[in-house]
């Protein structure tokens, strides 16, 4: 240093010799950039920076000054509210395509996958960046990079979590840097690379960045409490003060003098300690945010020089350097693979991360069969107290078992996926910065979760159904429970993607589980819910969104209808049951209402009476239905059944119609009843033993009592001006109102859509998959996060700030 002259620094000299002559030229210009947060807080004000390749720029500032915000804007993650960032003549925020791959950002947080080794972390990252490189080239590149960063000896160590260390903090940091370095971006942003590191590690990391800059990169580093040696490595220092005010931009060595002079302290022209050549950067901050001392000698909260004042000095005294805008295109190094290849890489990466965690694998594979065994063993109930022989038919726990199976699959589905995206959040952010496909990530994640769930449910069903003696239904149970799990997987992924702490995610699990349980149709019957939700003839609308309800209905119906015993005569019994209902409940009720109407007229009462009109409407409604159901019996006198036309003649005609219907149904009843009798007599006499064995092993009494609603008080109710059958729902074939109607009563034997009827179980499984697809869309478009952001952007009764 020449006394009283401009000092010359090491890097100025070395830089001239080391910078590769052929390294690509870059001009980086930040013009009047300002940034305001969504809530209105100003984050950055009037930032101007002009730099070119080969420089190492430091960014300093008190904590909360806006350094990370600045880095985000400079690297293109956030768009500035004012001004622009121009690289080689291209606007970073509006012409993103031209600048793809030019910028690298190394955030403060770790981007490592803890379950993978040092080598694997870098390897998968490289695969995602270079589609054209062969396997050997990638491996060689990874080895080279590891060699350069001094990590080669550690390449086969698992990264591990920061608490459960296998590699040191400095090595972690270098590996994080390696992730970006491997693709050699021309401009690199690094957020606090040395915080938390020992001084030795810090120096290693900084030397690495220094060398990279010397090789022709432009590097911005946010640096916190640097040592004197590190501080002097920078070519330029950019200092921010609280509120995003720029207060210094220039040579680091001269910064202290600048602030001292302004602070008009003694020795102001000595930047470094005159004896040792050390410069203590901390002194800068002591000056910048020095506090006023009050009359008693105590420090106050008020600053001697406010950020605004430092900023106005900055505007007066600091000259912003200029660069020549480079006209050539910035170098592009990124070459990302196709959607499908990304998907493959993601899947492999996740797969190897998972299987490297033996505990995770064992727990996930053993837990469900263990639970299945415990559950099934506990409820393997023998009704006869004097017997040790288990009879499936008599096990009253079958319906609760089906429901528990659903709860188990919901739970496991949620649990395995609830952490997944959350854990990857930082890595995902970086990968979206690289323009990698979110959908290939999601699809790979979803398929991996589905695979785990499918295995879990297969093991559960295999064990539990075997213990409980549920025969022939392994596949149906598996596919049904897997369907629930898959739904829960996606639900878990949504929670995982939308909330920012693992505790929140787990706290929310009961909130999504309990409605599933309450509205599943097993714990509380649908006709005994709060009046606001029940509907008599259909499953309540909110329950239609619950996979638990669809799968419960599907499995119970299938267990009753398609088991080896009942399936033999289900159709006969169905005919018998509906004919019986018509004869015993439905037609007598119609007749009664009809007579009541006639009494009304005969007594000469008011024909405008509401009940009278309603009753006639009910009869017209039900007659129209019967005309459709039984086309062979004619009835063309609906017009007689209006309040002003109804008379004795109408009564006789209508009564006659009811009688004909009654005959029709009686015939059906007698025929089907006789058929059933024959069937039973034959089986009971010819092969009684087999027949009873089949009944014991396949038919279950408690399932039967549920689907036939044996304990229901009312067989039929009036809803509005229609009659609704409540008894024996399993034998009640739903009647679609419109072509798209798909909702039915609970435990319907078949379902309909667009003119066709389908088996309940398969139809219901399809419905749950459709719900799952809808959830996937929510996940893909991140709708829950958007909804929550929208919710929080509404200013609820904003409090006024307290006056000082
Ligand atoms: N999304 C946001 N909305 C409002 N204010 C924010 C937001 N993010 C950060 N801030 C505020 O902006 C200031 C700068 O934050 P940051 O850039 O992270 O500081 P640092 O210099 O410590 O990296 C802080 O005071 C912080 O509270
Ligand atoms: Mg920060």
mmCIF file of C-alpha atoms and ligand atoms in Angstrom, residues 64 66-69 108 191-192 222, ligand 2:
data_model
loop_
_atom_site.group_PDB
_atom_site.id
_atom_site.type_symbol
_atom_site.label_atom_id
_atom_site.label_comp_id
_atom_site.label_asym_id
_atom_site.label_seq_id
_atom_site.Cartn_x
_atom_site.Cartn_y
_atom_site.Cartn_z
ATOM 1 C CA UNK A 64 -32.846 -8.841 8.437
ATOM 2 C CA UNK A 66 -32.511 -7.869 3.106
ATOM 3 C CA UNK A 67 -29.520 -9.859 1.909
ATOM 4 C CA UNK A 68 -31.444 -13.002 1.087
ATOM 5 C CA UNK A 69 -34.123 -10.911 -0.568
ATOM 6 C CA UNK A 108 -28.363 -21.127 2.851
ATOM 7 C CA UNK A 191 -26.113 -17.371 0.589
ATOM 8 C CA UNK A 192 -24.018 -17.415 3.759
ATOM 9 C CA UNK A 222 -23.738 -13.157 1.186
HETATM 10 MG MG1 LIG B 2 -30.678 -14.386 5.001
#
